[in-house]
Coordinates of C-alpha atoms and ligand atoms in Angstrom, one line a residue:
M1 CA -64.2 119.3 -38.0
K2 CA -64.9 116.0 -40.2
V3 CA -64.6 112.9 -38.5
P4 CA -65.2 110.0 -41.3
F5 CA -66.3 106.7 -40.2
V6 CA -63.4 104.8 -41.5
D7 CA -60.6 106.4 -43.5
L8 CA -59.0 103.7 -45.6
Q9 CA -56.9 106.2 -47.4
A10 CA -54.8 107.0 -44.2
Q11 CA -53.8 103.6 -44.0
Y12 CA -52.8 103.2 -47.7
V13 CA -50.8 106.3 -47.2
S14 CA -48.5 104.4 -44.7
L15 CA -48.5 101.4 -46.9
S16 CA -48.2 102.8 -50.3
S17 CA -44.7 101.9 -51.2
A18 CA -44.9 98.2 -50.0
M19 CA -48.2 97.8 -51.6
E20 CA -47.3 99.1 -54.8
G21 CA -44.2 96.9 -55.0
A22 CA -46.4 93.8 -54.1
I23 CA -49.1 94.5 -56.7
A24 CA -46.5 95.0 -59.3
D25 CA -44.9 91.7 -58.4
V26 CA -48.1 89.7 -58.8
I27 CA -48.6 91.3 -62.2
Q28 CA -45.1 90.7 -63.3
K29 CA -45.4 87.0 -62.3
N30 CA -48.7 86.3 -63.7
A31 CA -50.0 85.0 -60.2
F32 CA -53.4 86.1 -60.6
I33 CA -55.5 83.2 -59.2
G34 CA -54.0 81.1 -56.2
G35 CA -50.4 80.6 -56.5
P36 CA -47.5 81.5 -54.2
Y37 CA -48.9 84.7 -53.0
L38 CA -51.9 82.8 -51.9
K39 CA -50.0 80.2 -50.2
E40 CA -47.8 82.8 -48.2
F41 CA -50.9 84.6 -47.1
E42 CA -52.6 81.4 -45.9
K43 CA -49.7 80.2 -44.1
S44 CA -49.2 83.6 -42.1
F45 CA -52.9 84.0 -41.5
A46 CA -53.0 80.6 -40.0
V47 CA -50.4 81.4 -37.6
F48 CA -52.1 84.5 -36.7
C49 CA -55.1 82.9 -35.9
G50 CA -53.1 80.2 -34.0
V51 CA -54.5 77.3 -36.1
P52 CA -52.7 75.0 -38.4
H53 CA -55.1 75.5 -41.5
A54 CA -56.4 78.8 -43.2
V55 CA -57.9 78.3 -46.8
G56 CA -58.2 81.7 -48.7
V57 CA -61.6 82.0 -50.7
S58 CA -63.5 84.9 -52.6
N59 CA -65.4 86.8 -49.5
G60 CA -66.4 86.3 -45.9
T61 CA -69.8 85.0 -47.1
D62 CA -68.5 82.2 -49.0
A63 CA -66.0 81.3 -46.4
L64 CA -69.1 80.8 -44.3
R65 CA -70.8 78.8 -46.8
L66 CA -67.7 76.9 -47.5
A67 CA -67.1 76.3 -43.7
L68 CA -70.6 74.8 -43.1
L69 CA -70.3 72.7 -46.1
G70 CA -66.9 71.6 -45.3
C71 CA -68.1 70.7 -41.7
G72 CA -70.5 68.3 -43.4
V73 CA -73.6 70.6 -43.0
G74 CA -75.9 70.9 -45.8
P75 CA -79.6 70.5 -47.4
G76 CA -82.2 69.7 -44.8
D77 CA -80.3 70.6 -41.9
E78 CA -81.0 73.3 -39.4
V79 CA -78.6 75.7 -38.2
I80 CA -79.0 77.9 -35.3
T81 CA -77.6 81.4 -35.4
T82 CA -79.1 85.1 -34.4
P83 CA -81.1 87.9 -36.1
N84 CA -78.6 90.6 -35.0
T85 CA -76.0 90.5 -37.6
F86 CA -75.3 91.0 -41.3
I87 CA -77.7 89.4 -43.7
A88 CA -74.5 87.3 -45.0
T89 CA -74.7 85.1 -41.8
A90 CA -78.4 83.6 -42.9
E91 CA -77.5 83.9 -46.6
A92 CA -74.5 81.5 -46.2
I93 CA -76.8 78.9 -44.5
A94 CA -79.7 79.3 -47.0
M95 CA -77.5 78.9 -49.7
I96 CA -76.4 75.4 -48.8
G97 CA -79.9 74.3 -48.7
A98 CA -80.1 74.4 -44.8
Q99 CA -82.8 76.0 -42.5
V100 CA -81.9 79.0 -40.7
R101 CA -83.1 78.9 -36.9
F102 CA -82.8 82.2 -35.3
I103 CA -82.4 82.5 -31.4
D104 CA -82.6 85.8 -29.6
V105 CA -79.3 87.6 -28.3
D106 CA -77.6 88.5 -24.9
P107 CA -79.2 92.0 -24.0
E108 CA -75.6 92.9 -22.5
T109 CA -73.6 92.0 -25.5
G110 CA -76.1 91.7 -28.6
N111 CA -74.1 88.3 -29.1
M112 CA -75.6 84.7 -29.3
D113 CA -77.1 84.1 -25.8
P114 CA -76.6 80.5 -25.0
K115 CA -79.5 80.3 -22.9
N116 CA -81.7 80.3 -25.8
L117 CA -79.7 77.3 -27.4
K118 CA -81.9 74.6 -26.0
G119 CA -85.4 76.2 -27.2
A120 CA -84.3 75.8 -30.8
L121 CA -83.0 72.6 -30.9
T122 CA -84.6 69.9 -32.9
P123 CA -83.9 66.3 -34.3
R124 CA -82.6 68.1 -37.6
T125 CA -80.3 70.6 -35.7
R126 CA -76.8 70.1 -37.1
A127 CA -74.7 73.2 -36.6
I128 CA -74.4 76.5 -34.4
V129 CA -73.0 79.6 -36.1
P130 CA -72.2 82.2 -33.3
V131 CA -71.1 86.0 -34.7
H132 CA -68.5 87.8 -33.1
L133 CA -70.2 91.1 -33.5
Y134 CA -68.3 94.4 -33.5
G135 CA -65.1 92.0 -33.0
R136 CA -66.3 90.7 -29.7
P137 CA -66.3 87.1 -29.1
A138 CA -69.4 85.3 -28.2
D139 CA -69.7 83.2 -25.2
M140 CA -67.8 80.3 -27.0
S141 CA -67.3 78.2 -23.9
A142 CA -71.0 77.8 -23.2
I143 CA -71.9 77.5 -26.9
C144 CA -69.1 74.7 -27.6
Q145 CA -70.2 73.0 -24.4
F146 CA -73.9 72.6 -25.7
A147 CA -72.6 71.5 -29.2
Q148 CA -70.4 68.7 -27.6
T149 CA -73.4 67.5 -25.7
H150 CA -75.8 67.5 -28.6
H151 CA -73.2 66.5 -31.2
L152 CA -73.5 70.0 -33.1
K153 CA -70.7 71.6 -35.3
V154 CA -69.7 75.1 -34.4
V155 CA -68.8 77.4 -37.2
S156 CA -68.1 80.9 -36.0
D157 CA -68.8 84.0 -38.3
A158 CA -65.6 85.6 -37.2
A159 CA -66.0 88.3 -40.5
Q160 CA -65.6 91.2 -37.9
A161 CA -63.2 89.6 -35.3
H162 CA -59.5 88.9 -36.8
G163 CA -57.6 88.0 -33.7
A164 CA -60.1 88.1 -31.0
L165 CA -59.8 85.8 -28.2
F166 CA -62.2 84.0 -25.9
Q167 CA -60.8 83.0 -22.4
G168 CA -57.2 83.6 -23.8
K169 CA -57.7 81.4 -26.7
P170 CA -57.9 82.7 -30.4
I171 CA -61.7 82.1 -31.4
G172 CA -60.4 80.0 -34.5
Q173 CA -59.3 77.6 -32.1
W174 CA -62.9 77.2 -30.7
G175 CA -65.6 74.9 -32.4
D176 CA -65.1 73.2 -35.9
A177 CA -64.2 76.3 -38.2
A178 CA -64.2 80.1 -38.5
S179 CA -64.8 82.2 -41.4
F180 CA -63.2 85.6 -41.9
S181 CA -64.1 88.5 -44.4
F182 CA -61.4 90.9 -45.7
Y183 CA -63.7 93.4 -46.9
P184 CA -61.9 96.8 -47.3
G185 CA -63.5 98.1 -44.1
K186 CA -62.7 95.0 -42.0
N187 CA -59.6 95.2 -39.5
L188 CA -57.9 93.2 -42.0
G189 CA -59.2 94.6 -45.4
A190 CA -58.1 93.8 -49.0
Y191 CA -58.3 95.9 -52.1
G192 CA -61.7 94.1 -53.0
D193 CA -63.2 91.4 -51.9
A194 CA -61.8 88.3 -50.0
G195 CA -62.2 85.8 -47.1
A196 CA -60.7 82.6 -45.4
V197 CA -61.9 79.6 -43.5
V198 CA -59.8 78.6 -40.7
T199 CA -59.9 75.3 -38.8
N200 CA -58.0 73.0 -36.7
S201 CA -59.1 70.0 -39.0
P202 CA -56.9 68.8 -41.8
E203 CA -60.3 67.3 -43.1
V204 CA -62.4 70.4 -42.9
A205 CA -59.5 72.5 -44.7
A206 CA -59.2 70.0 -47.6
Q207 CA -62.9 70.0 -48.0
V208 CA -62.9 73.6 -48.3
A209 CA -59.9 73.8 -50.6
L210 CA -61.7 71.5 -52.8
L211 CA -65.0 73.1 -53.0
R212 CA -63.6 76.7 -53.6
D213 CA -61.8 75.6 -56.8
H214 CA -64.8 73.4 -58.6
G215 CA -63.6 70.3 -56.9
R216 CA -60.3 70.0 -58.6
T217 CA -57.7 67.6 -57.3
Q218 CA -55.5 68.2 -60.2
K219 CA -55.8 69.7 -63.8
Y220 CA -59.0 68.3 -65.6
E221 CA -59.8 66.3 -62.7
H222 CA -62.8 67.1 -60.6
K223 CA -63.3 64.9 -57.3
I224 CA -66.5 66.6 -56.4
L225 CA -68.9 69.3 -57.8
G226 CA -67.7 72.5 -56.0
F227 CA -67.7 76.4 -56.7
N228 CA -65.5 79.0 -58.1
C229 CA -64.7 80.8 -54.7
R230 CA -61.1 81.2 -55.1
M231 CA -58.8 84.1 -53.7
D232 CA -57.0 86.4 -56.2
G233 CA -53.2 86.5 -56.2
L234 CA -53.5 90.5 -56.1
Q235 CA -55.7 90.3 -52.8
A236 CA -53.6 87.6 -51.1
A237 CA -50.3 89.9 -51.7
V238 CA -52.3 93.2 -50.3
L239 CA -53.2 91.2 -47.6
S240 CA -49.7 89.7 -46.7
V241 CA -48.6 93.4 -46.9
K242 CA -51.0 94.5 -44.2
L243 CA -51.0 91.3 -42.1
P244 CA -47.7 92.1 -40.3
H245 CA -49.3 95.3 -39.1
L246 CA -52.7 93.9 -37.8
A247 CA -51.5 93.6 -34.1
E248 CA -50.6 97.1 -33.9
W249 CA -53.9 98.4 -35.5
T250 CA -55.8 96.3 -33.4
R251 CA -54.1 97.6 -30.2
Q252 CA -54.8 101.1 -31.6
R253 CA -58.5 100.2 -31.9
Q254 CA -58.6 98.7 -28.6
S255 CA -57.0 102.0 -27.1
H256 CA -59.7 104.1 -29.0
A257 CA -62.4 102.1 -27.7
K258 CA -61.0 102.5 -24.0
R259 CA -60.7 106.1 -24.6
Y260 CA -64.2 106.3 -25.9
E261 CA -65.5 104.1 -22.7
D262 CA -63.7 106.7 -20.4
L263 CA -65.2 110.0 -21.9
L264 CA -68.6 108.6 -22.5
A265 CA -68.7 106.8 -19.0
S266 CA -71.2 109.4 -17.6
T267 CA -72.8 110.6 -20.5
A268 CA -76.7 110.5 -20.1
G269 CA -78.9 108.9 -22.5
I270 CA -76.5 106.3 -24.1
R271 CA -75.4 102.8 -22.8
L272 CA -72.0 101.6 -23.5
V273 CA -71.8 97.8 -24.7
K274 CA -69.5 96.1 -22.0
N275 CA -67.2 93.3 -22.9
R276 CA -68.0 89.8 -21.5
A277 CA -65.6 88.6 -18.7
G278 CA -63.0 86.4 -20.9
A279 CA -63.8 88.0 -24.3
E280 CA -61.1 90.0 -25.7
S281 CA -62.7 92.2 -28.6
V282 CA -60.6 93.6 -31.6
A283 CA -62.6 96.7 -31.5
H284 CA -64.2 96.2 -35.0
L285 CA -66.8 98.6 -34.3
Y286 CA -67.6 101.0 -31.6
T287 CA -71.3 100.6 -31.1
I288 CA -73.2 102.3 -28.5
L289 CA -77.1 101.9 -27.5
C290 CA -79.3 105.2 -27.2
D291 CA -82.9 105.7 -27.0
D292 CA -83.4 108.7 -29.3
R293 CA -80.9 107.3 -31.9
E294 CA -82.3 109.2 -34.9
A295 CA -81.9 112.7 -33.3
L296 CA -78.6 111.7 -32.0
R297 CA -77.3 110.5 -35.1
S298 CA -78.7 113.8 -36.8
H299 CA -77.0 115.9 -34.4
L300 CA -73.7 114.2 -34.8
T301 CA -74.0 114.5 -38.8
S302 CA -74.6 118.2 -38.2
R303 CA -71.1 118.4 -36.4
G304 CA -69.4 116.5 -39.4
I305 CA -69.2 112.9 -37.6
E306 CA -70.2 110.2 -39.7
T307 CA -71.9 106.9 -38.0
G308 CA -73.2 103.9 -38.8
L309 CA -75.8 101.4 -37.9
H310 CA -75.1 97.8 -37.3
Y311 CA -77.7 96.6 -37.8
P312 CA -80.8 98.5 -38.0
I313 CA -83.2 95.9 -39.2
P314 CA -83.0 92.3 -37.3
L315 CA -82.6 89.6 -39.9
H316 CA -85.9 88.0 -38.9
L317 CA -87.9 90.9 -40.1
Q318 CA -85.7 91.7 -43.4
P319 CA -88.0 91.3 -46.5
A320 CA -85.6 88.8 -48.1
L321 CA -86.9 86.4 -45.0
S322 CA -90.4 87.1 -45.1
S323 CA -91.5 83.7 -46.2
M324 CA -90.1 82.6 -42.7
G325 CA -93.0 84.1 -41.1
F326 CA -91.7 86.2 -38.2
K327 CA -93.3 89.5 -37.0
P328 CA -92.1 92.1 -34.4
G329 CA -91.7 90.8 -31.1
D330 CA -90.4 87.5 -32.0
F331 CA -86.9 88.4 -30.9
P332 CA -87.3 91.3 -28.6
V333 CA -83.8 91.9 -27.6
A334 CA -82.4 91.8 -31.2
E335 CA -85.2 94.3 -32.1
A336 CA -84.2 96.6 -29.3
W337 CA -80.7 96.7 -30.4
A338 CA -81.6 97.4 -34.1
Q339 CA -83.5 100.8 -32.9
N340 CA -81.1 101.8 -30.5
V341 CA -77.4 100.9 -32.1
L342 CA -75.4 103.6 -33.4
S343 CA -71.6 103.0 -34.3
L344 CA -69.0 105.7 -33.9
P345 CA -66.1 106.4 -35.9
L346 CA -63.2 103.7 -35.1
F347 CA -60.1 103.1 -37.1
P348 CA -56.6 102.6 -36.1
E349 CA -55.4 106.2 -37.5
L350 CA -58.2 108.2 -35.4
T351 CA -56.7 111.2 -33.4
E352 CA -57.1 111.8 -30.0
E353 CA -58.6 115.3 -31.3
Q354 CA -61.0 113.5 -33.3
L355 CA -62.2 111.3 -30.5
V356 CA -62.4 113.9 -28.0
Y357 CA -64.4 115.8 -30.6
V358 CA -66.7 113.0 -30.9
A359 CA -67.1 112.5 -27.5
A360 CA -67.8 116.3 -26.9
A361 CA -70.5 116.2 -29.4
L362 CA -72.3 113.3 -27.7
N363 CA -72.0 115.1 -24.5
E364 CA -73.3 118.6 -26.0
R365 CA -76.4 116.9 -27.4
V366 CA -77.3 115.6 -23.9
R367 CA -76.9 119.1 -22.5
V368 CA -79.1 120.2 -25.4
C369 CA -81.7 118.0 -24.5
Ligands
LIG1 C1 -70.9 89.5 -39.4 C2 -70.7 89.4 -41.0 N1 -70.7 88.1 -41.6 C3 -70.5 87.8 -42.8 C4 -70.2 89.2 -43.7 C5 -69.7 88.8 -45.1 O1 -68.6 89.1 -45.6 P1 -68.2 89.4 -47.2 O2 -69.0 91.0 -47.4 O3 -66.8 89.4 -47.2 O4 -68.8 88.6 -47.8 C6 -70.2 90.1 -43.3 C7 -69.2 91.4 -43.8 O5 -69.6 92.6 -43.6 C8 -70.3 90.6 -41.6 O6 -70.1 91.7 -41.1

């Protein structure tokens, strides 16, 4: 049997007529940049996130970059984040001229460990960027408490966590702003690149809206120097077709994750990543930890099962960041995760048969050993 890592085609088939109608509408109305489709999507995504403001932008990296700028973070500031994430988290910080300060992650969750915040604090620290990795919220209570004590901004990288809750509260409501990616494989995926910033603050929302569109207040008038980070009307229309289904897709993802958890509970040689108390994951990825990752991965490949690695090189050891001077051993927990992580197929349309097949292949491998 073949089990793909994600199956975007299965989702398209279920939405094809609504999707084609929505795309045709945008073309007929020539609403290619911004416009009514964007406004409609922003309104419904804000409601989905439980916040008053959502600003649609070009992708998740720009969303984080503009959210930080919108919160007043900029050149010369230090921003604390973790090395166990996608490169975009650090890129967004570096692109605004701020300095990345890494701290090690929690060995149980792979997310930011709030205990390490104090050690990274300097007089130049301005913000914290927790990443809600795999759709599992970081400990926002401890992080926001620390930020409040030290007068820091909190901007979540929620690229993988549409709809996640921490202590019953949507993650977009924690801190100053949150950035989302709508890259096609995300829980809510566009048909190209797109992203959004959500915030409780009208000032932050207004600043992000200015920054994404050349600082434009009206035609030919530019209040500040900004960027071209706008969301296409086509992407907004695609996202508006998908958004009403997101809660159900998330429920299906969560149910598959629970099924994996039950089927793999006593599988030797692997460790399951548990949810922290109070953290409701939206199961973007189902990632396990295993000692002999490469052997296990090849075994699954030989059985027709696609897997992913999120992420095999921690950011402090990425060639792109070598000028920061880090070496192996600097963030041992993140490094251990990078060596051991293995993401299993997980998407709403995954069937019980596929899921049981993946779990059986994992158990079979352990028997072979
Ligand atoms: C944690 C994280 N941050 C940021 C991004 C960047 O999003 P985009 O690819 O939409 O720029 C991603 C996308 O993969 C991500 O997973």
